[in-house]
Amino acid sequence: MTDAIFGRLGLSSLALWRAFENPDLSELIAAGAAMAVIVGGLVTVVLLTWFRLWGPLWRNWLTSVDHKRIGIMYCALALIMLARGVIEGALMRTQQAFGLHGGFLSPDHFSELFSTHGTIMIFFVAMPFIAGVINYVMPLQIGARDMAFPVMNQISLGLTATGAALVMISLVLGKFSTGGWANYPPYTGADFQPGPGPDYWIWSIVLAGIGTTLSGINFAVTIYKERAPGMHFLRMPIFCWTVICTSIIMIFALPPLTVAALMLAADRYLEFHFFTNDLGGNMMNYVNLFWLFGHPEVYLLVIPAYGMFSEVISTFSGKRIYGYMSMVYATMSIAVLSFCVWLHHFFTMGQSANINAAFGIASMAIAVPTGIKVYNWMATIFRGRVRMTVPMIYATGFFYLFVIGGLTGVMLANPVISYQVHNTLFLVAHFHNVIIPGVLFGLLAGYHYWFPKAFGFRLHEGWGRAAALLWIVGFSFTFLPLYWLGLQGMPRRSASFSDPSFQPMLWLALFGAALIVSALTCLAIQLWVSIRNRAQLAAPLGDPWNGRALEWSIPSPPPAYNFAMVPQVMARDDFAEAKADGRAYAEPEAYEDIEMPNNTAIGMIVCVFGTLLGLALVFWIWWLAVLSLAVMLLALIGRTFRLNVTHVIPAAQIAAEHRAWLAKVKAAPAVDRLEETHARNLGRAVLERPIGSEAAQ
Amino acid sequence: MSTSNIHPGLNLGARHGEAHVGAETIVFGFWIFLMSDLVIFGLVFASYLTVANPMGMAGGPGPAEAFDLRSIFAQTMILLTSSLTFGFSTLAMRHERGRAAIAGWLGVTLLLGLGFLTLELRDFAHMIDVGAVPQRSGFWSAFWGLVPLHGFHVAVGCLWIMVMLVQMALMGLVPVVKTRLLRLGLFWHFLDLIWVAIFSIVYLGGLMP
Amino acid sequence: MRFRHVSKVMLLAGCLALAACNGTGDTFLLPAGPIAAAQRLELFKILGWTLIAILPVFVLVPIFLWRYRYRNGKARYTPDWDRSSVLEILMWGVPLVIVTILSVQLYRTTHALDPFKPIESDNPPLRVQVVGLDWKWLFIYPDLGIATVNELAFPAQTSVALDLTTDTVMQSFLISALAGQIYAMPGMRTRLHILADAPGEFEGENTQFNGTGFPDQRFNAIAMTPEAFDTWVAQVRSDGQALTSDSYAVVAEASTGVQAQQRMGGEDQPEGVLHFSSVEDDLFGTILHRYTRGTAVPPSAQPGATGYDPQAATGGQSQ
């Protein structure tokens, strides 16, 4: 009877209960994490209630379909999950530093840590952060009022949050998978892992993955169909080009993951034989399907980061991006090639030398367009006027560290080397070396760059610099030693080791991890300090960096409808050109009514019942699974019966808001770039270059 | 021509005004969704092909023991006809023949869809009888991962038709209903396309000596 | 020519760094056989060639950032300059040439160092069958009729042909000082060839995570003189026990080498090592084919699975 109600959920599913029964250090750490989730949740609830914020939270955020608010929520989710991911990483570094013949974590706990760390960092930090910035910035850059499908956008966020929630709940109830972020069967099959761990992985990935596919469709359609008049493809900012590439990857590369995970689910729940050892199952299919997703995935992450660096480097060098067409071609080539290289994740599976050589050469070929991009950024700095703001510090760190990642990437693309360093810490060092300086630094640069756009005030410069330097130095100390250890043959995912010569490098790595934790702390302090000092940091007029693309031509934060009048785009870097031509800050001849979508609760319904569905499936609570699926389905169908889903913002209101802002712009001091980070910078920039400056030189 | 057809495939035509213009974005988005769905089917097909051999069948029953070509033929005919009837419904909408004509053809399509599902379920029951269950071998796992996935899509299509019949009755032929019918049409024809592949690769391919 | 020079310098620097570190013989940076040596050479070649593309970044980025800093009013400022044909050709051309050269190199070495390809040597090759078990390796010498756990002995300067499979989840077999790794997968056979130039001891390991005992899944690969190898074989024949399907079922259960040693009673062997004086006929073939016979292998009969029961496993085998 209790089985029918609670499935396989029992007292021993509770991390706290396990620690009570068996109080060793490993279980106590697990219980501490569970407590952190519970207390964190409770504190949030209490604070929201205390400050009476439930209403505003619900009305302005959770039910909003505004791409800007959805973007911010994605980023907030990513930052929360980043904290957990970094703590887990630091814990693993600590374990390995003390791991000569042991360490303080149980091997099971360690393997849970590397599994959640990988899953979280990829699916619930990098992807939501990317999706968040794209959501916020891309429609503004192409002059759109919102995404093509605002409600679907909210549902995507709901599904991503569902996946993240499941991973968080796994700290309290049950245990997460121990099979790594790739979750290879047969190790994760029912025969070897009958517990709920791999099921947590499956359902968080499947639900979040569906959300990502829908996001990809949304981004692609928005760019294809919602560009402002005059915004030809070849006038779009490079960031939007990278979004096209990323959304193509989302649309085509997420299905293999969904298929692989659902087949694994069929094996685990229904005794199918897709990947089992016996009866004709074939685990090699899983490996292929997973990496058919997994390789494009890394480009899904890094390509938008390239786009962010393009925006940042061009703006802070006060120059057009060098080699726009080369950039476009290079980005597109990377996106296409990313689908042709998945086999390099398993050169060692025993296929013929010809196949390995073909995939090896294809993998190495990606180095060409990637190299072009790096050179183009350098040429953008060349003969510019460079301000070393926080985003540029990240960009500099990126230049140095990312090419090292590229170098080791070319090594790993060679099957002969891969045979040696595959599955070792060399590989761990390599992918962290491309994902941290590449993706994360890009995102953090973008975070500092666009934050004033989103909130109307700049982030504190000093704490930002400290954080950036700590990230760069911390990264180097943490991961460069791992290259060495990998060459020495230390396998990845080892809870302990027996070769004392590994110890010094692991200590260095631990030191680096401490720096990274401090970097994260600096970021948190920076956010706090910036909010406290938002009056001094305010830049509400919208253009704090002497920006080049359309998003800087509107107030910060922008109104819900983004543009009072849909802009007429005349050139690449249109706002920079408009400022030079004197077109900027013009009042339109007439204002028009704007129709905007209404708020809806559908995303929250999907999120809450999606989480319940996931939990029900993980713990075999079938009635709850059926119930939550039915609720979601009925809510989705029910919504299609509503006709009245938009509201109109009258032209008079828009005119009043726009004129008030224009008046403030005209009245405000225009600041030059020396005052960029000073309180005087309200977001109106001095035109720094005389028209035809090229000739003037 | 270029003004009346704003997106590939089915179009409402300029006469439909707001619905026609609104269809541009949303139907384009649905095409992209279908591409993504096509990738899913492609991968499931590929997985099926890797185990459609004695190794994958693991000594269990093969296609010859489990497939009934006459029933498959009937299903094929029913599904192809349903695409035709759906096409009539779309034409009725495009040429503004009234709700009754549209709903009538949709109803016929729905019946054909349900008929297809009935025959398919009967086939599945037969397969279970002869031991061609997914728990038996990798081959049957892949089969049960592929063909019922198509069947599931047909079931979703049937549900969608029912919802649209209700919406047409309640809301009339408002623009959103028209674009939904357009997308439903794409979905239904897409299912047909997948079935042609299933029919050729799984059934005919499986029964070839 | 100059580039070859670069790679030689890198090689030298690398060797010096290594010599300063340790010499335990568990990395291909201190190779003990022709394959690992070729892999190391390949590593340094890639390093040298790629540096051509990378050094400009290292050198020019700080120069540019300094020279074109905002406060430097004297530097040229060309805000609208955004293309140059010469630069485009260089930027696309140089990486393209490097990648092309590396591709040719890659194609040749991938074929030359293919793990399936036998290594030429003067002595007749030695065959060894490798079974990955949860947290230990079983080595069967089919031509000698002996087997070991966690000890792979072989004569130096002799090509050793390894056939690999597992009787549990996927694993990856690596003796870094001799050759690269290859996966071992249930129901499938992969192959790896190794050769040691001179007698010595090298660390072997599994690099594919397979559960709690994963870090302990290491073994000694010992290259011996022919005489020493003969002595070793004789010793295994004399002090070992028989490897039958019954004893195999116990060995195969998820356990580290040390735990298996305690269970089987082989404490006189080195830590974690077991010797078997005889091996049941074609045990490797039996293990390899047990998953492809067309009958279900329940978890109780899958070593490493939760609920594995050695008794049930042998019952299943003798059916």
Tab-separated table of N, CA, C and O in Angstrom, chain A residues 162-231:
chain	number	residue	atom	x	y	z
A	162	THR	N	12.837	23.196	-14.188
A	162	THR	CA	12.446	21.869	-13.725
A	162	THR	C	13.660	20.966	-13.589
A	162	THR	O	13.850	20.299	-12.568
A	163	GLY	N	14.471	20.939	-14.640
A	163	GLY	CA	15.664	20.100	-14.603
A	163	GLY	C	16.572	20.490	-13.455
A	163	GLY	O	17.057	19.647	-12.691
A	164	ALA	N	16.787	21.803	-13.300
A	164	ALA	CA	17.646	22.278	-12.220
A	164	ALA	C	17.059	21.904	-10.866
A	164	ALA	O	17.774	21.472	-9.952
A	165	ALA	N	15.735	22.043	-10.747
A	165	ALA	CA	15.086	21.707	-9.471
A	165	ALA	C	15.299	20.238	-9.135
A	165	ALA	O	15.588	19.880	-7.992
A	166	LEU	N	15.182	19.373	-10.141
A	166	LEU	CA	15.374	17.942	-9.879
A	166	LEU	C	16.782	17.677	-9.368
A	166	LEU	O	16.977	16.895	-8.433
A	167	VAL	N	17.777	18.338	-9.979
A	167	VAL	CA	19.149	18.113	-9.520
A	167	VAL	C	19.315	18.622	-8.085
A	167	VAL	O	20.006	18.015	-7.271
A	168	MET	N	18.665	19.736	-7.766
A	168	MET	CA	18.757	20.247	-6.404
A	168	MET	C	18.054	19.300	-5.432
A	168	MET	O	18.558	19.023	-4.340
A	169	ILE	N	16.887	18.811	-5.823
A	169	ILE	CA	16.141	17.924	-4.920
A	169	ILE	C	16.934	16.639	-4.662
A	169	ILE	O	16.852	16.050	-3.587
A	170	SER	N	17.751	16.240	-5.651
A	170	SER	CA	18.506	14.994	-5.461
A	170	SER	C	19.472	15.106	-4.289
A	170	SER	O	19.985	14.100	-3.798
A	171	LEU	N	19.736	16.328	-3.831
A	171	LEU	CA	20.579	16.471	-2.642
A	171	LEU	C	19.818	16.052	-1.395
A	171	LEU	O	20.398	15.589	-0.416
A	172	VAL	N	18.497	16.244	-1.422
A	172	VAL	CA	17.681	15.980	-0.238
A	172	VAL	C	17.085	14.583	-0.287
A	172	VAL	O	17.099	13.854	0.695
A	173	LEU	N	16.561	14.219	-1.450
A	173	LEU	CA	15.879	12.924	-1.606
A	173	LEU	C	16.692	12.025	-2.519
A	173	LEU	O	16.971	12.388	-3.658
A	174	GLY	N	17.027	10.843	-2.034
A	174	GLY	CA	17.740	9.903	-2.889
A	174	GLY	C	19.144	10.375	-3.185
A	174	GLY	O	19.704	11.222	-2.493
A	175	LYS	N	19.735	9.804	-4.225
A	175	LYS	CA	21.084	10.177	-4.615
A	175	LYS	C	21.109	10.356	-6.116
A	175	LYS	O	20.387	9.691	-6.844
A	176	PHE	N	22.012	11.237	-6.573
A	176	PHE	CA	22.148	11.442	-8.004
A	176	PHE	C	22.970	10.291	-8.599
A	176	PHE	O	23.582	9.504	-7.890
A	177	SER	N	22.984	10.249	-9.916
A	177	SER	CA	23.748	9.223	-10.619
A	177	SER	C	25.234	9.310	-10.269
A	177	SER	O	25.740	10.365	-9.903
A	178	THR	N	25.927	8.195	-10.402
A	178	THR	CA	27.373	8.215	-10.222
A	178	THR	C	28.083	7.974	-11.543
A	178	THR	O	29.266	7.694	-11.575
A	179	GLY	N	27.336	8.078	-12.634
A	179	GLY	CA	27.896	7.688	-13.932
A	179	GLY	C	28.504	8.820	-14.727
A	179	GLY	O	28.696	8.688	-15.927
A	180	GLY	N	28.814	9.944	-14.080
A	180	GLY	CA	29.400	11.040	-14.838
A	180	GLY	C	28.336	11.802	-15.604
A	180	GLY	O	27.180	11.380	-15.660
A	181	TRP	N	28.743	12.939	-16.212
A	181	TRP	CA	27.717	13.726	-16.908
A	181	TRP	C	27.268	13.025	-18.182
A	181	TRP	O	26.198	13.288	-18.690
A	182	ALA	N	28.105	12.104	-18.714
A	182	ALA	CA	27.719	11.393	-19.932
A	182	ALA	C	26.886	10.156	-19.622
A	182	ALA	O	26.218	9.618	-20.490
A	183	ASN	N	26.945	9.689	-18.368
A	183	ASN	CA	26.050	8.634	-17.901
A	183	ASN	C	26.049	7.389	-18.791
A	183	ASN	O	24.999	6.866	-19.143
A	184	TYR	N	27.235	6.927	-19.148
A	184	TYR	CA	27.341	5.765	-20.048
A	184	TYR	C	26.699	4.509	-19.470
A	184	TYR	O	27.047	4.091	-18.372
A	185	PRO	N	25.803	3.859	-20.208
A	185	PRO	CA	25.477	2.487	-19.873
A	185	PRO	C	26.607	1.589	-20.362
A	185	PRO	O	27.412	2.051	-21.159
A	186	PRO	N	26.689	0.357	-19.983
A	186	PRO	CA	25.792	-0.354	-19.067
A	186	PRO	C	25.977	0.023	-17.594
A	186	PRO	O	25.167	-0.386	-16.773
A	187	TYR	N	27.004	0.823	-17.277
A	187	TYR	CA	27.210	1.165	-15.873
A	187	TYR	C	25.953	1.797	-15.274
A	187	TYR	O	25.646	1.591	-14.108
A	188	THR	N	25.234	2.594	-16.084
A	188	THR	CA	24.038	3.254	-15.569
A	188	THR	C	22.766	2.473	-15.870
A	188	THR	O	21.669	2.981	-15.677
A	189	GLY	N	22.919	1.258	-16.377
A	189	GLY	CA	21.752	0.432	-16.644
A	189	GLY	C	21.162	-0.097	-15.344
A	189	GLY	O	21.753	0.018	-14.274
A	190	ALA	N	19.978	-0.679	-15.463
A	190	ALA	CA	19.279	-1.164	-14.263
A	190	ALA	C	20.061	-2.280	-13.575
A	190	ALA	O	19.990	-2.431	-12.355
A	191	ASP	N	20.835	-3.059	-14.338
A	191	ASP	CA	21.558	-4.167	-13.727
A	191	ASP	C	22.639	-3.674	-12.764
A	191	ASP	O	22.897	-4.292	-11.735
A	192	PHE	N	23.283	-2.560	-13.133
A	192	PHE	CA	24.418	-2.108	-12.337
A	192	PHE	C	24.056	-0.967	-11.396
A	192	PHE	O	24.730	-0.766	-10.395
A	193	GLN	N	23.043	-0.189	-11.733
A	193	GLN	CA	22.624	0.942	-10.890
A	193	GLN	C	21.109	0.904	-10.723
A	193	GLN	O	20.390	1.688	-11.329
A	194	PRO	N	20.597	-0.008	-9.902
A	194	PRO	CA	19.140	-0.100	-9.800
A	194	PRO	C	18.503	1.085	-9.066
A	194	PRO	O	17.315	1.298	-9.174
A	195	GLY	N	19.284	1.858	-8.351
A	195	GLY	CA	18.721	2.962	-7.553
A	195	GLY	C	18.219	4.113	-8.407
A	195	GLY	O	18.275	4.066	-9.636
A	196	PRO	N	17.737	5.174	-7.760
A	196	PRO	CA	17.131	6.282	-8.501
A	196	PRO	C	18.132	7.231	-9.167
A	196	PRO	O	17.722	8.093	-9.928
A	197	GLY	N	19.445	7.071	-8.883
A	197	GLY	CA	20.430	8.042	-9.376
A	197	GLY	C	20.346	8.331	-10.858
A	197	GLY	O	20.087	9.473	-11.263
A	198	PRO	N	20.561	7.312	-11.731
A	198	PRO	CA	20.529	7.609	-13.163
A	198	PRO	C	19.183	8.151	-13.624
A	198	PRO	O	19.120	8.891	-14.607
A	199	ASP	N	18.103	7.807	-12.882
A	199	ASP	CA	16.791	8.323	-13.284
A	199	ASP	C	16.707	9.825	-13.064
A	199	ASP	O	16.102	10.546	-13.863
A	200	TYR	N	17.315	10.288	-11.973
A	200	TYR	CA	17.407	11.737	-11.772
A	200	TYR	C	18.079	12.384	-12.974
A	200	TYR	O	17.622	13.394	-13.502
A	201	TRP	N	19.196	11.790	-13.379
A	201	TRP	CA	19.928	12.348	-14.527
A	201	TRP	C	19.023	12.366	-15.750
A	201	TRP	O	18.883	13.391	-16.417
A	202	ILE	N	18.385	11.202	-16.032
A	202	ILE	CA	17.583	11.089	-17.253
A	202	ILE	C	16.512	12.173	-17.297
A	202	ILE	O	16.396	12.914	-18.271
A	203	TRP	N	15.734	12.287	-16.199
A	203	TRP	CA	14.565	13.173	-16.309
A	203	TRP	C	14.957	14.632	-16.241
A	203	TRP	O	14.339	15.478	-16.896
A	204	SER	N	16.009	14.956	-15.494
A	204	SER	CA	16.390	16.378	-15.505
A	204	SER	C	16.921	16.756	-16.880
A	204	SER	O	16.643	17.850	-17.378
A	205	ILE	N	17.649	15.843	-17.507
A	205	ILE	CA	18.202	16.141	-18.826
A	205	ILE	C	17.121	16.179	-19.895
A	205	ILE	O	17.106	17.060	-20.754
A	206	VAL	N	16.197	15.227	-19.832
A	206	VAL	CA	15.170	15.174	-20.883
A	206	VAL	C	14.290	16.413	-20.817
A	206	VAL	O	14.056	17.084	-21.830
A	207	LEU	N	13.848	16.766	-19.601
A	207	LEU	CA	12.941	17.912	-19.492
A	207	LEU	C	13.653	19.204	-19.882
A	207	LEU	O	13.139	19.996	-20.676
A	208	ALA	N	14.869	19.398	-19.344
A	208	ALA	CA	15.600	20.610	-19.700
A	208	ALA	C	15.944	20.605	-21.190
A	208	ALA	O	15.940	21.652	-21.842
A	209	GLY	N	16.243	19.424	-21.721
A	209	GLY	CA	16.617	19.322	-23.139
A	209	GLY	C	15.478	19.712	-24.060
A	209	GLY	O	15.694	20.388	-25.061
A	210	ILE	N	14.250	19.309	-23.694
A	210	ILE	CA	13.109	19.715	-24.517
A	210	ILE	C	12.982	21.227	-24.484
A	210	ILE	O	12.762	21.886	-25.505
A	211	GLY	N	13.179	21.796	-23.290
A	211	GLY	CA	13.135	23.252	-23.173
A	211	GLY	C	14.158	23.916	-24.079
A	211	GLY	O	13.874	24.918	-24.742
A	212	THR	N	15.356	23.338	-24.128
A	212	THR	CA	16.412	23.935	-24.947
A	212	THR	C	16.079	23.839	-26.429
A	212	THR	O	16.333	24.771	-27.191
A	213	THR	N	15.519	22.690	-26.847
A	213	THR	CA	15.135	22.570	-28.257
A	213	THR	C	14.133	23.659	-28.608
A	213	THR	O	14.247	24.320	-29.655
A	214	LEU	N	13.137	23.852	-27.732
A	214	LEU	CA	12.134	24.881	-28.000
A	214	LEU	C	12.790	26.265	-28.042
A	214	LEU	O	12.450	27.097	-28.879
A	215	SER	N	13.762	26.499	-27.144
A	215	SER	CA	14.484	27.781	-27.178
A	215	SER	C	15.160	27.971	-28.522
A	215	SER	O	15.141	29.067	-29.086
A	216	GLY	N	15.786	26.907	-29.005
A	216	GLY	CA	16.497	26.996	-30.281
A	216	GLY	C	15.544	27.407	-31.390
A	216	GLY	O	15.853	28.287	-32.209
A	217	ILE	N	14.358	26.774	-31.413
A	217	ILE	CA	13.364	27.123	-32.436
A	217	ILE	C	13.001	28.601	-32.303
A	217	ILE	O	12.959	29.351	-33.282
A	218	ASN	N	12.799	29.029	-31.057
A	218	ASN	CA	12.398	30.399	-30.799
A	218	ASN	C	13.457	31.393	-31.271
A	218	ASN	O	13.154	32.373	-31.957
A	219	PHE	N	14.709	31.135	-30.905
A	219	PHE	CA	15.789	32.049	-31.306
A	219	PHE	C	15.881	32.113	-32.831
A	219	PHE	O	16.006	33.198	-33.410
A	220	ALA	N	15.848	30.950	-33.478
A	220	ALA	CA	16.015	30.923	-34.927
A	220	ALA	C	14.897	31.694	-35.595
A	220	ALA	O	15.137	32.555	-36.457
A	221	VAL	N	13.645	31.408	-35.199
A	221	VAL	CA	12.522	32.086	-35.859
A	221	VAL	C	12.580	33.584	-35.583
A	221	VAL	O	12.305	34.393	-36.470
A	222	THR	N	12.971	33.958	-34.368
A	222	THR	CA	13.058	35.386	-34.056
A	222	THR	C	14.039	36.072	-35.001
A	222	THR	O	13.744	37.133	-35.555
A	223	ILE	N	15.205	35.451	-35.189
A	223	ILE	CA	16.183	36.102	-36.062
A	223	ILE	C	15.735	36.074	-37.521
A	223	ILE	O	15.880	37.053	-38.247
A	224	TYR	N	15.143	34.962	-37.938
A	224	TYR	CA	14.747	34.890	-39.338
A	224	TYR	C	13.586	35.837	-39.652
A	224	TYR	O	13.523	36.401	-40.732
A	225	LYS	N	12.664	35.991	-38.699
A	225	LYS	CA	11.414	36.670	-39.052
A	225	LYS	C	11.179	38.003	-38.360
A	225	LYS	O	10.294	38.731	-38.762
A	226	GLU	N	11.887	38.304	-37.284
A	226	GLU	CA	11.504	39.473	-36.497
A	226	GLU	C	12.515	40.606	-36.574
A	226	GLU	O	12.512	41.485	-35.722
A	227	ARG	N	13.413	40.575	-37.534
A	227	ARG	CA	14.383	41.664	-37.609
A	227	ARG	C	13.709	42.974	-38.019
A	227	ARG	O	12.753	42.965	-38.801
A	228	ALA	N	14.238	44.083	-37.483
A	228	ALA	CA	13.686	45.388	-37.827
A	228	ALA	C	13.945	45.675	-39.304
A	228	ALA	O	14.861	45.101	-39.898
A	229	PRO	N	13.141	46.571	-39.889
A	229	PRO	CA	13.380	46.883	-41.306
A	229	PRO	C	14.807	47.407	-41.516
A	229	PRO	O	15.303	48.207	-40.713
A	230	GLY	N	15.437	46.933	-42.558
A	230	GLY	CA	16.813	47.361	-42.836
A	230	GLY	C	17.860	46.520	-42.156
A	230	GLY	O	19.041	46.628	-42.471
A	231	MET	N	17.444	45.693	-41.187
A	231	MET	CA	18.428	44.849	-40.505
A	231	MET	C	18.663	43.600	-41.354
A	231	MET	O	18.161	42.526	-41.075
